[in-house]
mmCIF file of C-alpha atoms in Angstrom:
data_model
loop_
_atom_site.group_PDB
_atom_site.id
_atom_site.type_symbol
_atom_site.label_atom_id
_atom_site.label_comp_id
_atom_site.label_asym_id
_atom_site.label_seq_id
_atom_site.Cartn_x
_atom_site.Cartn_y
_atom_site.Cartn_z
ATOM 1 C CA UNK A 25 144.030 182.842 81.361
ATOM 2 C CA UNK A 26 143.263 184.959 78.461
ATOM 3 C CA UNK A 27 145.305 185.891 75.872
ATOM 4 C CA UNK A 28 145.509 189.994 77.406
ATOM 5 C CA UNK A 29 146.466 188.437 80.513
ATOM 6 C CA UNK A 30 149.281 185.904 79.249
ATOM 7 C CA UNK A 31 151.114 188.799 77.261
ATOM 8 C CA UNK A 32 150.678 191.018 80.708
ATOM 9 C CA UNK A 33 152.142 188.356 82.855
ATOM 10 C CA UNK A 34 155.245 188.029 80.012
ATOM 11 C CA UNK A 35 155.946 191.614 79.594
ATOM 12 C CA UNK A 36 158.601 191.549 82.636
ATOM 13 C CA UNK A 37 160.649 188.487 80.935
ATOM 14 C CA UNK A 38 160.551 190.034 77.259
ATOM 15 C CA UNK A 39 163.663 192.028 78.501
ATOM 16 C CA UNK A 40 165.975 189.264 79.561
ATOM 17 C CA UNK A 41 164.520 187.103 76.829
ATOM 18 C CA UNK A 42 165.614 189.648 74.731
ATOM 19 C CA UNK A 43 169.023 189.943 76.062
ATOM 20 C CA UNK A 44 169.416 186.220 76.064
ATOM 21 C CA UNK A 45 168.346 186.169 72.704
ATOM 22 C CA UNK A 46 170.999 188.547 71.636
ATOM 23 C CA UNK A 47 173.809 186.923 74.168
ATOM 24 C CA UNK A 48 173.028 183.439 72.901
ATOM 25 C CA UNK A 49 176.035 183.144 70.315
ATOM 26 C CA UNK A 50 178.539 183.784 73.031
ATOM 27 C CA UNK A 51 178.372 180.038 73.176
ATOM 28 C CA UNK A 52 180.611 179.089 70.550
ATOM 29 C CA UNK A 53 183.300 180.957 72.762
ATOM 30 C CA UNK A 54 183.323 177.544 74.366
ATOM 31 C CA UNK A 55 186.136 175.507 72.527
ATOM 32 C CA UNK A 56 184.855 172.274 72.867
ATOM 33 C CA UNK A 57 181.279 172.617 72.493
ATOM 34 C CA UNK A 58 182.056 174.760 68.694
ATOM 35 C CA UNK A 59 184.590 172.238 67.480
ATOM 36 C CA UNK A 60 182.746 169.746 67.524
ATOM 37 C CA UNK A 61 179.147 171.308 66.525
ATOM 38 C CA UNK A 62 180.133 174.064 64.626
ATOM 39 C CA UNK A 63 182.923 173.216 62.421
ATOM 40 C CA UNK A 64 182.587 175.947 60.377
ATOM 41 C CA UNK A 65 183.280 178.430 62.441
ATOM 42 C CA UNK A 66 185.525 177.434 64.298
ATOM 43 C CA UNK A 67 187.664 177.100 60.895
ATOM 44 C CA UNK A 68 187.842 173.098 60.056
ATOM 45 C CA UNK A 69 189.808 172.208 56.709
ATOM 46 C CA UNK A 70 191.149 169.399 55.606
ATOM 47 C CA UNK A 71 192.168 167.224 57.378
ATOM 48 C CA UNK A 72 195.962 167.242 55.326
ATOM 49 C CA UNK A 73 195.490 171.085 56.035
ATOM 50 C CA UNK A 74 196.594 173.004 59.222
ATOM 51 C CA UNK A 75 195.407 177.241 59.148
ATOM 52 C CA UNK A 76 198.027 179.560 60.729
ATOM 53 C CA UNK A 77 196.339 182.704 61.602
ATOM 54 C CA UNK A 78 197.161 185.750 63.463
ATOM 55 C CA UNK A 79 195.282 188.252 65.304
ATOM 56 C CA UNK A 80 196.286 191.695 66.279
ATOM 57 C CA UNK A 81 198.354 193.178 63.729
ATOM 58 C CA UNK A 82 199.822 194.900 61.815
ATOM 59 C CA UNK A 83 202.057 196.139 64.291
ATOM 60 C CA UNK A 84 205.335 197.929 62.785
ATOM 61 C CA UNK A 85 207.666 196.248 65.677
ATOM 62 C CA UNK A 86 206.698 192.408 65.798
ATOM 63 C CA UNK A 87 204.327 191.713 62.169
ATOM 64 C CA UNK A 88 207.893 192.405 59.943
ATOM 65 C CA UNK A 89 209.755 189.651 61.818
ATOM 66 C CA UNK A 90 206.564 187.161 61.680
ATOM 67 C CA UNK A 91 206.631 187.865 57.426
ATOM 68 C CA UNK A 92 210.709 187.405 57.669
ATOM 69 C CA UNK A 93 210.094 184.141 59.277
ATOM 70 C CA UNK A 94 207.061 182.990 57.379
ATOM 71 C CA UNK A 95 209.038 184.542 53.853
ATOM 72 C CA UNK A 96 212.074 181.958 55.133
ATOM 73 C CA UNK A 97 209.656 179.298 55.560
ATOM 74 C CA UNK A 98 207.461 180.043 52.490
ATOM 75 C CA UNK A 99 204.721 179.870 54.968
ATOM 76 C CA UNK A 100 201.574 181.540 54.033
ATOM 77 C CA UNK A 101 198.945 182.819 56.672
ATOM 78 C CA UNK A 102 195.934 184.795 57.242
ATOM 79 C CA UNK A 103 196.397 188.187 59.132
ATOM 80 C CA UNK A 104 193.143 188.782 61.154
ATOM 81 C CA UNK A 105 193.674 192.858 61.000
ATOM 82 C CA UNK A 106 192.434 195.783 63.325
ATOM 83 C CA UNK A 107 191.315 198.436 61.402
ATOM 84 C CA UNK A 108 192.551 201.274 63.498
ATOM 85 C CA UNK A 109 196.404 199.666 63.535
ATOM 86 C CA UNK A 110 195.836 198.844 59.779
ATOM 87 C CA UNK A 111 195.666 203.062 59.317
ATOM 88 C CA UNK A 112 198.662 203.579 61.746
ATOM 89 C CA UNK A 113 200.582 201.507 59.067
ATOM 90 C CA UNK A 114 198.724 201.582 55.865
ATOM 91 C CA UNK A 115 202.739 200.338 54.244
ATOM 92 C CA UNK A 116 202.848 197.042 56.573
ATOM 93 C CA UNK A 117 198.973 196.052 55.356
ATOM 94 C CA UNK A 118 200.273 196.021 51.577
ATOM 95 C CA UNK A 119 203.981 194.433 52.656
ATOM 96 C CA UNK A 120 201.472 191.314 54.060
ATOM 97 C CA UNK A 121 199.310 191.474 51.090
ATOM 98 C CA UNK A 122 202.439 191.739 48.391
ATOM 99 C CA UNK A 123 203.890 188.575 50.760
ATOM 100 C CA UNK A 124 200.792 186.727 49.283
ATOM 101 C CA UNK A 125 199.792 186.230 52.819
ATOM 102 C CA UNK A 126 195.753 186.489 53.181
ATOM 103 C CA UNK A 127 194.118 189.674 54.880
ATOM 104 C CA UNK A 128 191.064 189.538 57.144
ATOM 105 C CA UNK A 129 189.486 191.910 59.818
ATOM 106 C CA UNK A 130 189.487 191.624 63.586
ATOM 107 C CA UNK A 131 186.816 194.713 63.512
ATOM 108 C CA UNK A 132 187.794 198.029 64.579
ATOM 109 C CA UNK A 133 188.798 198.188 67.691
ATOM 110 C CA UNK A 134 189.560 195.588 70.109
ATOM 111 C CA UNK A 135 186.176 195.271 72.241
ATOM 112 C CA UNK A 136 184.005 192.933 72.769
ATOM 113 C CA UNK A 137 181.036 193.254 70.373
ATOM 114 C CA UNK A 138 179.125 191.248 72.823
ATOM 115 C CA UNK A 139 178.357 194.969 74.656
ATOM 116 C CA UNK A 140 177.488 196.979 71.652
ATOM 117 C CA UNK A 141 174.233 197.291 70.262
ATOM 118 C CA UNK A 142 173.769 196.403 66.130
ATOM 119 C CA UNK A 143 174.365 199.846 64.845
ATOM 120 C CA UNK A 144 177.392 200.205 66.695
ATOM 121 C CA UNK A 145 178.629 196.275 65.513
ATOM 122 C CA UNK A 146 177.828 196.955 62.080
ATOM 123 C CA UNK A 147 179.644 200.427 61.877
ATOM 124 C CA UNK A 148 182.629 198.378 63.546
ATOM 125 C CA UNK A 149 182.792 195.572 61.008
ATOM 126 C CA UNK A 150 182.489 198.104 58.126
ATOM 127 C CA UNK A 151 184.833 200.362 58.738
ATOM 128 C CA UNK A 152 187.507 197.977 59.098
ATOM 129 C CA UNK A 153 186.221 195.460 56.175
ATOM 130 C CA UNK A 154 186.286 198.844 53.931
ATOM 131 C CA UNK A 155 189.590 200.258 55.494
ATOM 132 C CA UNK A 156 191.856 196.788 54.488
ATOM 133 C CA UNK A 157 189.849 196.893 51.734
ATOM 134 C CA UNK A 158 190.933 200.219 50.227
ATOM 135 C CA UNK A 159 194.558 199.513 51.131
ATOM 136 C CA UNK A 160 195.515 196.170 49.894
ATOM 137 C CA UNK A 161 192.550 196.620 46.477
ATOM 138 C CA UNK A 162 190.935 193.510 47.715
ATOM 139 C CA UNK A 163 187.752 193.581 50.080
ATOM 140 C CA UNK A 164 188.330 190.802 52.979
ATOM 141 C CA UNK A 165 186.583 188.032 53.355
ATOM 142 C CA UNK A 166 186.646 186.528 56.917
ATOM 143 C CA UNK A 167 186.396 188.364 59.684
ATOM 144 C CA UNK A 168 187.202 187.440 63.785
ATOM 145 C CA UNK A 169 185.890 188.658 66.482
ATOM 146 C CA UNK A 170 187.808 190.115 69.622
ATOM 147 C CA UNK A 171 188.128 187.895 72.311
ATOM 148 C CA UNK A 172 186.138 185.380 70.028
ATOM 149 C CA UNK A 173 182.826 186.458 71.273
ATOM 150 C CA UNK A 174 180.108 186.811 68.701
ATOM 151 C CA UNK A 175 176.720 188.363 69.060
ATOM 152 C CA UNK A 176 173.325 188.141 67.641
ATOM 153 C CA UNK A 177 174.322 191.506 65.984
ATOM 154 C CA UNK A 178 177.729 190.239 64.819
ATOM 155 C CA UNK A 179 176.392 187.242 62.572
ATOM 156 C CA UNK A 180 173.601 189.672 61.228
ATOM 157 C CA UNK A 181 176.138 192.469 60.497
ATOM 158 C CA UNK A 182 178.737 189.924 58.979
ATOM 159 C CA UNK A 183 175.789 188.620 56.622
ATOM 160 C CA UNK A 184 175.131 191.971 55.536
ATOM 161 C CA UNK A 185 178.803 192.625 54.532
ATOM 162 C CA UNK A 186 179.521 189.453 53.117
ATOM 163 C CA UNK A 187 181.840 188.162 56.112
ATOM 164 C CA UNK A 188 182.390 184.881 56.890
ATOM 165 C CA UNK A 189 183.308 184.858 60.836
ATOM 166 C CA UNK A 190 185.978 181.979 61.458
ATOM 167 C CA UNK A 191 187.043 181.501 65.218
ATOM 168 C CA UNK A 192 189.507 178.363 66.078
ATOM 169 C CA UNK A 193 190.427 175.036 67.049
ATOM 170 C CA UNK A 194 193.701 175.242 68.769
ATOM 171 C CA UNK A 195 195.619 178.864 70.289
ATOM 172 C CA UNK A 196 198.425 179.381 71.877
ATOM 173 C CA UNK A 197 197.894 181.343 74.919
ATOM 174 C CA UNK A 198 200.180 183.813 73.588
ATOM 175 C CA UNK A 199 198.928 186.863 75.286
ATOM 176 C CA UNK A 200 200.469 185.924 78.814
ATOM 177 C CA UNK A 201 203.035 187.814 80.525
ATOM 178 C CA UNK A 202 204.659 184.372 81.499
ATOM 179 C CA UNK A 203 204.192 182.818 77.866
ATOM 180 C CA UNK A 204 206.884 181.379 76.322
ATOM 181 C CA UNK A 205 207.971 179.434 73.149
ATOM 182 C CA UNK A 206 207.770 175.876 74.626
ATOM 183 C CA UNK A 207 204.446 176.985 75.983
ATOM 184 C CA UNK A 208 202.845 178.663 73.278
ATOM 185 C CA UNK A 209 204.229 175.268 71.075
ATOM 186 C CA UNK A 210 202.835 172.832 73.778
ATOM 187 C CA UNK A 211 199.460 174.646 73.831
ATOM 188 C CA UNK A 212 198.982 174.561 70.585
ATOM 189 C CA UNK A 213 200.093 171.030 69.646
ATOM 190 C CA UNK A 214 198.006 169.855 72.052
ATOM 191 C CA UNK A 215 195.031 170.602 70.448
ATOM 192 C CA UNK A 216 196.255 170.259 67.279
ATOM 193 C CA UNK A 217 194.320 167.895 64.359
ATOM 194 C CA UNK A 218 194.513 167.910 60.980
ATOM 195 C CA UNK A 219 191.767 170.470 59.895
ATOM 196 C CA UNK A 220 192.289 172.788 62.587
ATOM 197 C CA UNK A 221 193.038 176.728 62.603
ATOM 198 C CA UNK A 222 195.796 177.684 65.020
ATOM 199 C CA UNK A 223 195.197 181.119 66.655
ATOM 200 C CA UNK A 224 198.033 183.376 67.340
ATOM 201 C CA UNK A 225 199.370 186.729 67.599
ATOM 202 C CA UNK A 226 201.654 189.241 65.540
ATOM 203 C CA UNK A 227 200.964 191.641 68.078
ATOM 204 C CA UNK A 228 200.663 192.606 71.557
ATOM 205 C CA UNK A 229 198.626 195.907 71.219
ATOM 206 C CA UNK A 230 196.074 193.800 73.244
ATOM 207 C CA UNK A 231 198.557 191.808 75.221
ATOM 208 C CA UNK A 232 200.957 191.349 77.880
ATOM 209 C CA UNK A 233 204.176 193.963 76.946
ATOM 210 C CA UNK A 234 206.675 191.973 74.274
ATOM 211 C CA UNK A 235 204.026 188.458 74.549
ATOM 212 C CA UNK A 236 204.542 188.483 70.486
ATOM 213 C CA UNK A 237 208.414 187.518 71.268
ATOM 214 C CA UNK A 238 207.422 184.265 72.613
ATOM 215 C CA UNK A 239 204.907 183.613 69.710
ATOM 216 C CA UNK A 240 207.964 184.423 67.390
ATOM 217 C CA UNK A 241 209.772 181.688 68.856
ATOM 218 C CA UNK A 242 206.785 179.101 68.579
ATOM 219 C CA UNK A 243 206.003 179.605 65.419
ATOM 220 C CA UNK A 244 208.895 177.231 63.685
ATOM 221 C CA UNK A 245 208.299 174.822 66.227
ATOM 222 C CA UNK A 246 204.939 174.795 65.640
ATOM 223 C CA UNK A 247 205.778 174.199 61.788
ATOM 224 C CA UNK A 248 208.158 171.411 62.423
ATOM 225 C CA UNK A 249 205.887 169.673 64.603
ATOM 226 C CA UNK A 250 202.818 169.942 61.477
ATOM 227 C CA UNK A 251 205.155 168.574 59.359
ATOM 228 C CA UNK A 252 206.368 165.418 61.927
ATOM 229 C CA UNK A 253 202.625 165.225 61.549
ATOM 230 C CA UNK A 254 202.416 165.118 57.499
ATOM 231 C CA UNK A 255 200.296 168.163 57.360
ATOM 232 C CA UNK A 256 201.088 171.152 55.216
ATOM 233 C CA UNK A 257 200.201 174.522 56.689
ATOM 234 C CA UNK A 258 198.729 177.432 54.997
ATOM 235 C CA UNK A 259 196.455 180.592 54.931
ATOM 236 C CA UNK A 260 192.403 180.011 55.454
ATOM 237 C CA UNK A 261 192.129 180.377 51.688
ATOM 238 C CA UNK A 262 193.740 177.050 51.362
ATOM 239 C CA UNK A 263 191.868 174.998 54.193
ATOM 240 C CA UNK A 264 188.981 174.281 51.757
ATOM 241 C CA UNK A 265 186.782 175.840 54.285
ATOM 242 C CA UNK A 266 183.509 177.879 52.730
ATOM 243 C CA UNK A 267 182.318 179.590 56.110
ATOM 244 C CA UNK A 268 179.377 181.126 54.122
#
């Protein structure tokens, strides 16, 4: 077959190659499969070190209680922000930065980037990173993906704005309408090692009404139990983790 007739006889699959191509990071959605062959992203540490992170926020109902609690723990944590609740309550974003808690973007809006095209990703990601940015003085960092689903176009974008995507080894299925503390705490201990990054929420603008009441309750629980465990908890900062 000549060469004419080869790329003929391909045309038809270039599309779904294409789209494959682009879909192919959606893979390291699977838990397993990125903990243990992508460490990086899915946010190992230290293995003394446990990452508290929270996704969602800032929300002016639930986010003050999580800094109360965290302030009465002297717990720090990294806040995985929206950008479009971030300017609904510009205040709250520089309460969590003055807190000394860490600030990172959760893009935009909440929707998966896995049905956007590049342009569209990168204008996401910017706006927020700049956004957080301009309201705590401090460009972010780290950046999450909603849902946890990256893209071709979501690594490339990230790159280009000096983002460091960090997903997760252990969550808390804290979005549920039937969640509760002893859930959310038994979900996430379960998976729980030394080096992880625990996934939860400060918000339920995404979830199940008043979900962010049962992560409220986990959350000292879930601080007792690292410490049973002899390992100190902290922001991403701390985790000795450089995603770049």
């Amino acid at each position: 077959m000549t060469a004419a007739r080869l790329l003929r006889a391909a045309l038809p699959a270039l599309p779904l190659l294409a789209a494959a191509a682009y879909a192919a990071p959606v893979l390291s959605t699977y838990g397993p499969l990125r903990n243990r062959l992508m460490p990086r992203l899915s946010g190992r540490g230290r293995p003394d070190h446990v990452a508290l992170t929270f996704d969602d926020g800032p929300d002016p109902l639930s986010t003050p209680l999580f800094l109360r609690l965290l302030d009465e723990r002297r717990v720090h944590a990294t806040f995985f922000l929206l950008g479009n609740q971030a300017v609904r309550a510009p205040g709250l974003v520089r309460e969590i930065a003055a807190a000394g808690h860490e600030i990172a973007v959760h893009g935009w809006l909440h929707r998966p980037l896995l049905l956007r095209g590049p342009r569209a990703t990168h204008d996401d990601l910017a706006r927020a990173r700049d956004t957080v940015g301009d309201l705590t003085g401090r460009t972010p960092r780290l950046f999450r993906p909603p849902y946890g689903v990256m893209s071709t176009a979501a690594h490339l974008a990230a790159r280009r704005l000096d983002l460091a995507p960090v997903l997760w080894t252990a969550w808390g299925e804290d979005w549920r309408s039937r969640a509760t503390p002893e859930s959310v705490h038994r979900t996430v201990t379960e998976d729980l090692r030394g080096g992880g990054t625990i996934l939860l929420h400060d918000s339920d603008c995404t979830s199940a009404p008043g979900s962010w009441r049962a992560t409220l309750g986990a959350v000292p629980r879930i601080l007792d139990t690292c410490a049973m465990r002899g390992l100190s908890v902290g922001p991403l900062r701390e985790h000795a983790v450089d995603p770049l």
